[in-house]
Coordinates of C-alpha atoms and ligand atoms in Angstrom, one line a residue:
M1 CA 0.0 0.0 0.0
V2 CA 1.2 3.5 -0.8
E3 CA 1.9 5.0 2.6
R4 CA 0.5 8.4 1.5
Y5 CA -3.0 6.9 1.4
A6 CA -2.8 4.5 4.4
L7 CA -4.8 5.7 7.4
S8 CA -5.3 4.3 10.8
P9 CA -7.0 2.2 12.0
M10 CA -7.4 0.5 8.7
K11 CA -3.6 0.2 8.0
E12 CA -3.0 -1.6 11.3
L13 CA -5.3 -4.3 10.2
W14 CA -2.9 -5.4 7.5
T15 CA 0.5 -5.5 9.2
T16 CA 2.3 -8.9 9.3
K17 CA 2.0 -8.9 13.0
A18 CA -1.8 -8.4 12.9
N19 CA -2.0 -11.2 10.3
L20 CA 0.0 -13.7 12.5
E21 CA -2.1 -12.8 15.5
R22 CA -5.3 -13.6 13.5
W23 CA -3.8 -16.9 12.4
L24 CA -3.1 -17.7 16.1
E25 CA -6.7 -16.7 17.0
V26 CA -8.0 -19.2 14.5
E27 CA -5.6 -22.0 15.6
L28 CA -6.6 -21.4 19.3
A29 CA -10.3 -21.4 18.5
V30 CA -9.8 -24.8 16.7
M31 CA -8.0 -26.2 19.8
E32 CA -10.8 -24.9 22.0
A33 CA -13.3 -26.6 19.8
Y34 CA -11.4 -29.9 20.0
E35 CA -11.2 -29.6 23.7
K36 CA -15.0 -28.8 24.1
L37 CA -15.7 -32.0 22.1
G38 CA -13.4 -34.0 24.4
M39 CA -11.0 -34.8 21.6
I40 CA -7.8 -33.3 23.2
P41 CA -6.8 -33.1 26.9
A42 CA -8.6 -30.4 28.9
G43 CA -6.5 -27.3 29.4
S44 CA -4.6 -27.7 26.1
A45 CA -6.0 -24.6 24.5
E46 CA -5.4 -22.4 27.5
K47 CA -1.8 -23.6 27.8
A48 CA -1.3 -23.1 24.1
K49 CA -2.6 -19.5 24.4
K50 CA -0.3 -18.8 27.3
N51 CA 2.8 -20.2 25.6
A52 CA 2.2 -19.2 22.0
V53 CA 4.9 -17.0 20.5
I54 CA 4.5 -14.2 18.0
D55 CA 8.0 -13.1 17.0
L56 CA 8.4 -11.5 13.6
K57 CA 12.2 -12.2 13.4
L58 CA 11.7 -15.9 14.2
F59 CA 8.9 -16.1 11.7
E60 CA 11.1 -14.6 9.0
E61 CA 13.9 -17.0 9.8
F62 CA 11.6 -20.0 9.6
E63 CA 10.0 -18.8 6.4
K64 CA 13.5 -18.4 4.8
Q65 CA 14.3 -21.9 5.9
T66 CA 11.0 -23.6 4.9
D67 CA 9.7 -21.3 2.1
H68 CA 6.2 -22.1 3.5
E69 CA 4.7 -19.3 5.6
V70 CA 2.2 -21.4 7.5
I71 CA 4.8 -24.0 8.5
A72 CA 7.0 -21.1 9.6
F73 CA 4.1 -19.7 11.6
V74 CA 3.4 -23.0 13.3
K75 CA 7.1 -23.5 14.1
M76 CA 7.2 -20.0 15.6
A77 CA 3.9 -20.2 17.5
T78 CA 4.7 -23.5 19.1
S79 CA 8.4 -22.8 19.7
K80 CA 7.9 -22.4 23.5
M81 CA 5.0 -24.8 23.9
G82 CA 5.0 -28.0 25.8
D83 CA 3.0 -31.1 25.0
E84 CA 0.0 -29.0 23.9
A85 CA 2.0 -28.3 20.7
R86 CA 1.0 -31.7 19.5
F87 CA -2.6 -30.5 19.1
F88 CA -1.8 -27.2 17.5
H89 CA -2.8 -27.1 13.8
Y90 CA -4.0 -30.7 14.3
G91 CA -5.8 -32.0 11.2
L92 CA -5.7 -28.6 9.5
T93 CA -4.5 -27.4 6.2
S94 CA -2.8 -24.1 5.8
S95 CA -5.8 -22.5 4.2
D96 CA -8.1 -23.5 7.0
V97 CA -6.1 -20.9 8.9
I98 CA -5.3 -18.4 6.2
D99 CA -8.9 -18.1 4.8
T100 CA -10.7 -18.1 8.1
A101 CA -8.3 -15.4 9.4
L102 CA -8.7 -13.5 6.1
S103 CA -12.5 -13.4 6.7
L104 CA -11.9 -12.0 10.2
A105 CA -9.8 -9.3 8.6
L106 CA -12.2 -8.5 5.8
V107 CA -15.2 -8.3 8.2
K108 CA -13.3 -5.9 10.4
A109 CA -12.3 -3.9 7.3
C110 CA -15.9 -3.8 6.2
D111 CA -17.0 -2.5 9.6
L112 CA -14.5 0.3 9.4
I113 CA -15.7 1.2 5.9
I114 CA -19.3 1.2 7.0
E115 CA -18.5 3.5 9.9
Q116 CA -17.0 6.0 7.4
L117 CA -19.9 5.5 5.0
D118 CA -22.3 6.4 7.8
K119 CA -20.4 9.6 8.4
L120 CA -20.6 10.4 4.7
L121 CA -24.4 9.7 4.7
Q122 CA -24.8 12.1 7.6
V123 CA -22.9 14.9 5.8
L124 CA -24.7 14.3 2.5
W125 CA -28.1 14.5 4.2
K126 CA -27.2 17.7 6.0
L127 CA -26.0 19.3 2.8
A128 CA -29.1 18.1 0.9
L129 CA -31.4 19.7 3.4
E130 CA -29.4 22.9 3.5
H131 CA -29.7 23.4 -0.2
K132 CA -33.1 22.0 -0.8
E133 CA -34.3 25.4 -2.2
T134 CA -31.0 26.5 -3.7
L135 CA -31.7 27.2 -7.3
T136 CA -29.1 26.0 -9.9
I137 CA -29.1 25.0 -13.5
G138 CA -29.5 21.4 -14.4
R139 CA -27.2 20.4 -17.2
T140 CA -27.6 17.5 -19.6
H141 CA -24.8 16.8 -22.2
G142 CA -23.0 19.6 -20.4
V143 CA -25.6 22.0 -21.8
H144 CA -28.0 24.1 -19.7
A145 CA -31.3 22.1 -19.5
E146 CA -33.8 23.3 -16.8
P147 CA -33.6 24.8 -13.3
T148 CA -33.3 22.5 -10.4
S149 CA -32.1 22.6 -6.8
F150 CA -28.5 22.0 -5.7
G151 CA -29.9 20.0 -2.8
L152 CA -31.5 17.6 -5.2
K153 CA -28.1 16.9 -6.8
V154 CA -26.8 16.1 -3.3
L155 CA -29.9 14.0 -2.5
N156 CA -29.1 11.9 -5.5
W157 CA -25.6 11.3 -4.2
Y158 CA -27.1 10.5 -0.8
A159 CA -29.5 7.9 -2.3
E160 CA -26.6 6.2 -4.1
M161 CA -24.6 6.0 -0.9
L162 CA -27.7 4.5 0.8
R163 CA -27.6 1.8 -1.8
N164 CA -23.9 1.4 -1.3
K165 CA -24.6 0.8 2.3
D166 CA -27.1 -1.9 1.6
R167 CA -24.7 -3.6 -0.8
L168 CA -21.9 -3.4 1.7
L169 CA -24.0 -5.1 4.4
Y170 CA -24.7 -7.9 2.0
A171 CA -21.1 -8.1 1.0
R172 CA -20.2 -8.3 4.7
R173 CA -22.3 -11.4 4.9
Q174 CA -20.6 -12.8 1.8
I175 CA -17.1 -12.5 3.4
S176 CA -18.1 -13.7 6.8
Y177 CA -17.5 -17.4 6.0
G178 CA -14.6 -19.5 7.4
K179 CA -13.6 -23.1 6.7
I180 CA -12.0 -25.7 8.8
S181 CA -12.5 -28.6 6.5
G182 CA -9.0 -29.8 5.7
A183 CA -6.8 -30.3 2.6
V184 CA -9.6 -30.9 0.0
G185 CA -12.6 -29.7 2.0
N186 CA -14.1 -33.1 2.9
Y187 CA -13.3 -33.1 6.7
A188 CA -11.1 -36.2 6.3
N189 CA -8.9 -35.2 9.2
V190 CA -11.0 -32.8 11.2
P191 CA -14.7 -33.3 12.0
P192 CA -17.4 -30.8 10.9
A193 CA -18.3 -30.4 14.6
V194 CA -14.9 -28.8 15.2
E195 CA -15.4 -26.3 12.4
K196 CA -18.9 -25.4 13.7
L197 CA -17.6 -24.7 17.2
A198 CA -14.4 -23.0 16.1
L199 CA -16.2 -20.6 13.7
E200 CA -18.9 -19.9 16.4
I201 CA -16.1 -18.8 18.7
L202 CA -14.7 -16.6 15.9
G203 CA -18.1 -15.1 15.0
L204 CA -18.0 -16.6 11.4
Q205 CA -20.2 -19.1 9.6
P206 CA -19.1 -22.3 7.9
T207 CA -19.2 -22.5 4.1
P208 CA -21.7 -25.3 3.3
V209 CA -19.1 -26.8 1.0
S210 CA -15.5 -25.8 0.4
S211 CA -12.5 -27.0 -1.5
Q212 CA -9.1 -26.4 0.1
I213 CA -10.3 -22.7 0.4
V214 CA -13.3 -20.5 0.7
N215 CA -14.3 -19.9 -2.9
R216 CA -13.1 -16.6 -4.3
D217 CA -16.6 -15.5 -5.6
H218 CA -17.2 -14.4 -2.0
H219 CA -14.2 -12.1 -2.1
A220 CA -14.8 -10.9 -5.6
F221 CA -18.2 -9.7 -4.7
F222 CA -16.8 -7.8 -1.8
V223 CA -14.1 -6.1 -4.0
F224 CA -16.7 -5.3 -6.6
T225 CA -18.9 -3.7 -4.0
L226 CA -16.0 -1.5 -2.8
A227 CA -15.2 -0.5 -6.4
L228 CA -18.9 0.5 -7.0
L229 CA -18.7 2.6 -3.8
A230 CA -15.6 4.2 -5.2
S231 CA -17.3 5.0 -8.5
G232 CA -20.1 6.8 -6.5
I233 CA -17.4 8.9 -4.8
E234 CA -15.9 9.5 -8.2
R235 CA -19.2 10.8 -9.5
I236 CA -19.4 13.3 -6.7
A237 CA -15.8 14.4 -7.2
T238 CA -16.4 14.8 -11.0
E239 CA -19.4 17.0 -10.5
I240 CA -17.5 19.2 -8.1
R241 CA -14.6 19.4 -10.6
H242 CA -17.0 20.6 -13.3
L243 CA -18.7 23.0 -11.0
Q244 CA -15.4 24.5 -9.9
K245 CA -14.3 25.4 -13.5
T246 CA -13.4 29.1 -13.6
E247 CA -16.2 29.9 -16.0
V248 CA -18.8 28.1 -13.8
L249 CA -17.5 28.4 -10.2
E250 CA -20.7 27.3 -8.4
V251 CA -18.9 25.3 -5.8
Q252 CA -15.3 24.9 -4.6
E253 CA -13.5 22.3 -2.6
P254 CA -11.9 23.5 0.6
F255 CA -8.7 25.4 0.2
K256 CA -6.9 25.5 3.6
E257 CA -5.0 28.4 5.2
G258 CA -1.5 28.2 3.9
Q259 CA -2.4 25.8 1.0
K260 CA -0.8 26.6 -2.4
G261 CA -2.4 25.8 -5.8
S262 CA 0.5 26.1 -8.2
S263 CA 4.3 26.3 -8.0
A264 CA 4.1 28.7 -11.0
M265 CA 0.8 30.6 -10.7
P266 CA 0.2 32.0 -7.2
H267 CA -3.5 32.7 -8.0
K268 CA -4.5 29.0 -8.5
Q269 CA -6.9 27.1 -6.3
N270 CA -7.3 23.7 -7.9
P271 CA -9.7 20.9 -7.2
I272 CA -6.8 18.6 -6.3
L273 CA -8.7 16.5 -3.8
C274 CA -11.5 15.7 -6.2
E275 CA -8.9 14.9 -8.9
R276 CA -7.2 12.5 -6.5
L277 CA -10.5 10.8 -5.6
C278 CA -11.1 10.2 -9.4
G279 CA -7.6 8.7 -9.7
L280 CA -8.1 6.4 -6.8
A281 CA -11.5 5.2 -8.1
R282 CA -9.6 4.0 -11.2
I283 CA -7.3 2.0 -9.0
M284 CA -10.3 0.6 -7.2
R285 CA -11.7 -0.7 -10.4
S286 CA -8.5 -2.4 -11.3
Y287 CA -8.8 -4.6 -8.2
V288 CA -12.0 -6.1 -9.5
S289 CA -10.4 -7.7 -12.5
V290 CA -7.8 -9.4 -10.3
A291 CA -10.5 -10.5 -7.8
L292 CA -12.5 -12.0 -10.7
E293 CA -9.5 -13.8 -12.1
N294 CA -8.8 -15.3 -8.6
N295 CA -12.1 -17.1 -8.8
N296 CA -10.8 -19.5 -11.4
L297 CA -8.4 -21.8 -9.6
W298 CA -7.3 -25.3 -10.5
H299 CA -9.2 -28.3 -9.1
E300 CA -9.5 -28.1 -5.3
R301 CA -7.2 -25.0 -5.4
D302 CA -3.9 -23.7 -6.7
I303 CA -2.1 -20.9 -5.1
S304 CA -1.9 -18.4 -8.0
H305 CA -4.4 -16.1 -6.2
S306 CA -2.3 -15.8 -3.1
S307 CA 0.3 -13.3 -4.4
A308 CA -2.4 -11.2 -6.0
E309 CA -4.4 -11.1 -2.8
R310 CA -1.5 -9.7 -0.9
Y311 CA -2.1 -6.5 -2.9
I312 CA -5.8 -6.3 -3.5
F313 CA -7.3 -6.8 -0.1
P314 CA -5.0 -4.5 1.9
D315 CA -4.9 -2.0 -0.9
A316 CA -8.6 -2.0 -1.8
T317 CA -9.8 -1.7 1.8
Q318 CA -7.3 1.0 2.7
T319 CA -7.9 3.0 -0.5
I320 CA -11.6 3.1 -0.1
Y321 CA -11.3 4.0 3.5
Y322 CA -9.0 6.9 2.6
M323 CA -11.5 7.9 -0.1
L324 CA -14.4 7.9 2.3
V325 CA -12.5 9.9 5.0
K326 CA -11.5 12.5 2.4
T327 CA -15.0 12.7 0.9
V328 CA -16.5 13.4 4.3
Y329 CA -13.9 16.3 4.7
L330 CA -14.6 17.5 1.2
L331 CA -18.4 17.8 1.7
E332 CA -18.3 19.1 5.2
N333 CA -16.2 22.0 4.0
L334 CA -17.6 22.5 0.5
V335 CA -18.0 26.1 -0.5
V336 CA -21.3 26.7 -2.3
Y337 CA -21.7 29.9 -4.3
K338 CA -25.5 30.4 -4.5
D339 CA -25.3 33.8 -6.2
R340 CA -23.1 32.3 -9.0
M341 CA -25.6 29.5 -9.4
L342 CA -28.3 32.1 -9.9
K343 CA -26.2 34.1 -12.3
N344 CA -25.3 31.0 -14.4
L345 CA -29.0 30.0 -14.4
N346 CA -29.8 33.3 -16.1
L347 CA -26.9 33.1 -18.6
T348 CA -29.1 32.0 -21.5
N349 CA -31.7 34.7 -21.2
G350 CA -34.6 32.5 -20.4
L351 CA -34.0 29.7 -22.9
I352 CA -34.2 27.1 -20.1
F353 CA -37.9 27.8 -19.7
S354 CA -38.7 26.7 -23.3
Q355 CA -40.5 23.5 -22.4
K356 CA -42.8 25.2 -20.0
L357 CA -43.6 27.8 -22.7
M358 CA -44.3 25.0 -25.2
L359 CA -46.6 23.1 -22.8
A360 CA -48.5 26.3 -22.0
L361 CA -49.2 26.8 -25.7
I362 CA -50.4 23.2 -26.0
D363 CA -52.6 23.7 -23.0
K364 CA -54.2 26.7 -24.9
G365 CA -55.1 24.3 -27.7
M366 CA -52.1 24.5 -30.1
S367 CA -50.8 21.2 -31.6
R368 CA -47.5 19.9 -30.1
S369 CA -45.5 20.4 -33.4
E370 CA -46.9 23.9 -33.9
A371 CA -46.0 24.9 -30.4
Y372 CA -42.6 23.2 -30.6
D373 CA -41.7 25.0 -33.8
L374 CA -42.9 28.4 -32.5
V375 CA -40.9 28.1 -29.3
Q376 CA -37.8 26.7 -31.2
N377 CA -37.9 29.6 -33.6
L378 CA -38.0 32.2 -30.8
S379 CA -35.3 30.3 -28.9
L380 CA -33.0 30.2 -31.9
R381 CA -33.5 34.0 -32.3
C382 CA -32.7 34.3 -28.6
W383 CA -29.5 32.3 -29.0
K384 CA -28.4 34.5 -31.9
T385 CA -29.3 37.9 -30.6
G386 CA -29.1 37.5 -26.9
E387 CA -32.7 38.8 -26.6
S388 CA -34.8 37.5 -23.6
L389 CA -37.1 34.6 -24.4
K390 CA -39.6 36.0 -22.0
E391 CA -39.7 39.4 -23.8
L392 CA -39.9 37.7 -27.1
A393 CA -42.8 35.5 -25.9
K394 CA -44.7 38.6 -24.6
K395 CA -44.2 40.3 -28.0
N396 CA -45.0 37.3 -30.3
I397 CA -47.5 35.1 -28.4
S398 CA -50.9 36.6 -28.0
I399 CA -52.7 33.5 -26.6
L400 CA -50.8 33.8 -23.3
N401 CA -51.3 36.9 -21.0
E402 CA -48.6 38.7 -19.2
E403 CA -49.3 37.0 -15.8
E404 CA -49.2 33.5 -17.4
I405 CA -45.9 34.3 -19.1
E406 CA -44.4 35.6 -15.8
K407 CA -45.3 32.3 -14.2
I408 CA -43.7 30.2 -17.0
F409 CA -40.4 32.1 -16.5
D410 CA -40.3 31.7 -12.7
P411 CA -37.5 29.2 -11.8
R412 CA -39.2 28.5 -8.4
E413 CA -41.9 26.7 -10.3
Y414 CA -39.3 24.0 -10.9
L415 CA -39.0 23.3 -7.2
K416 CA -42.6 22.6 -6.6
N417 CA -42.2 18.8 -6.2
V418 CA -38.9 18.8 -4.4
D419 CA -40.5 18.3 -1.0
E420 CA -42.2 15.2 -2.3
I421 CA -38.9 13.8 -3.5
Y422 CA -37.3 14.5 -0.1
S423 CA -40.2 12.9 1.7
R424 CA -39.3 9.6 0.1
F425 CA -36.4 9.5 2.4
G426 CA -38.5 9.7 5.5
G427 CA -36.7 11.6 8.3
G428 CA -33.4 11.3 6.5
W429 CA -30.2 10.1 8.0
Q430 CA -30.5 8.6 11.4
S431 CA -27.3 6.8 12.4
Ligands
2SA501 O1 -1.7 -27.2 4.0 C1 -1.0 -27.0 3.0 O2 0.0 -26.3 3.1 C2 -1.5 -27.6 1.7 C3 -0.7 -27.2 0.5 N1 -1.0 -25.9 0.0 C4 -0.7 -24.7 0.5 N2 -1.6 -24.0 1.2 C5 -1.3 -22.8 1.6 N3 -0.1 -22.2 1.5 C6 0.9 -22.9 0.8 C7 0.6 -24.1 0.2 N4 1.6 -24.6 -0.4 C8 2.6 -23.6 -0.3 N5 2.1 -22.6 0.4 C9 2.8 -21.3 0.8 O3 2.0 -20.2 0.5 C10 2.8 -19.1 0.2 C11 2.5 -18.5 -1.1 O4 3.2 -17.4 -1.3 P1 2.7 -16.3 -2.4 O5 2.6 -17.0 -3.7 O6 3.9 -15.3 -2.4 O7 1.5 -15.6 -1.9 C12 4.3 -19.6 0.3 O8 4.8 -19.4 1.5 C13 4.0 -21.1 0.0 O9 5.0 -21.9 0.5 C14 -1.1 -28.3 -0.6 O10 -0.1 -28.8 -1.1 O11 -2.2 -28.5 -0.9

């Protein structure tokens, strides 16, 4: 993981020491299960826990010697044990330990991610409420379309993040499986009852059927869910980048006291945070293709996925965590220029009210194509000359009176159903 984007407490989850401690947690849970079932002498698990060694130097030494990390781990962990060492790793294959411990790590990572996502939801809801009535221009194809509210844009982000939360909760279930079923998953040397008890102790559930490993579709789904969340953040960041263009300047990402925008141009305030979030979302997508490829392993498993997973799980969880923390900061401190929004809304001299004008003509009895052509002709003149569409309508359309025309060109008319849209979210964000 690039240290620059590694934040606590997520980064501590992925240290070698934390990993070895999780392996030990799994081994001890298995011993406890054997003991509860009366299959090994009472007190063995407690003794093993007391005498177990976690020593990174020793682990490295044994790994160099054996070129097998789980054997190195077992040698290290049992190096100061007595007779209880006989029952340590008893009947297990390496992946019983590795995969079960990996699920423990991923579930914890998922909880940290959900915690940040909850914060983001809270900030989004607050911003959406604050700007429920803030008029802005809605753009399609990058071109002014019709008035809308800035809060509604934010509410749309909020709704996507609510869906991301739903998906994450489901993904959390998908990665909360362990397996203690032996070398090819058929419990030849460890009974299913041990798996059941051990996983209960660890707070995981057994896979109904496994090979040597927990199938990688579980993990791929989780990684995809994170990438989808990242693309939602990217969508927010992209919108802010567009709205921060000099010609637009409707919003601006926070620019700290003492911050510098450019080494060459002292005046610059660039949307660097949003640009970084867009870059990181690209990285997040790249993990998905690796996770998908890891699903296709030979027979009861090969180990081609292992090296790739040393990157994708720590990096994907740390990157999305970083993205969430920064997005919360970004939106908590977003600068919103309401006056500029209004100024931009009026840039096209009323053209954005063309649909309402056309519909009013239809309501007065005109055919749709006649009304369309009339309004289009006036609009094209408006584009060319810079005249106001409202004034042109008053001069050229006699079937609408002045009051009716004023109402058509009132941007507030476009907010009349905003309350109903908000009401679909009930009381909003309650953590
Ligand atoms: O219980 C077993 O160990 C069963 C055995 N399969 C293995 N299961 C788990 N780990 C194994 C296995 N084989 C190797 N290794 C060790 O995994 C490490 C892989 O390193 P890397 O490719 O860098 O991620 C690296 O340390 C490897 O030595 C089998 O033959 O089915």
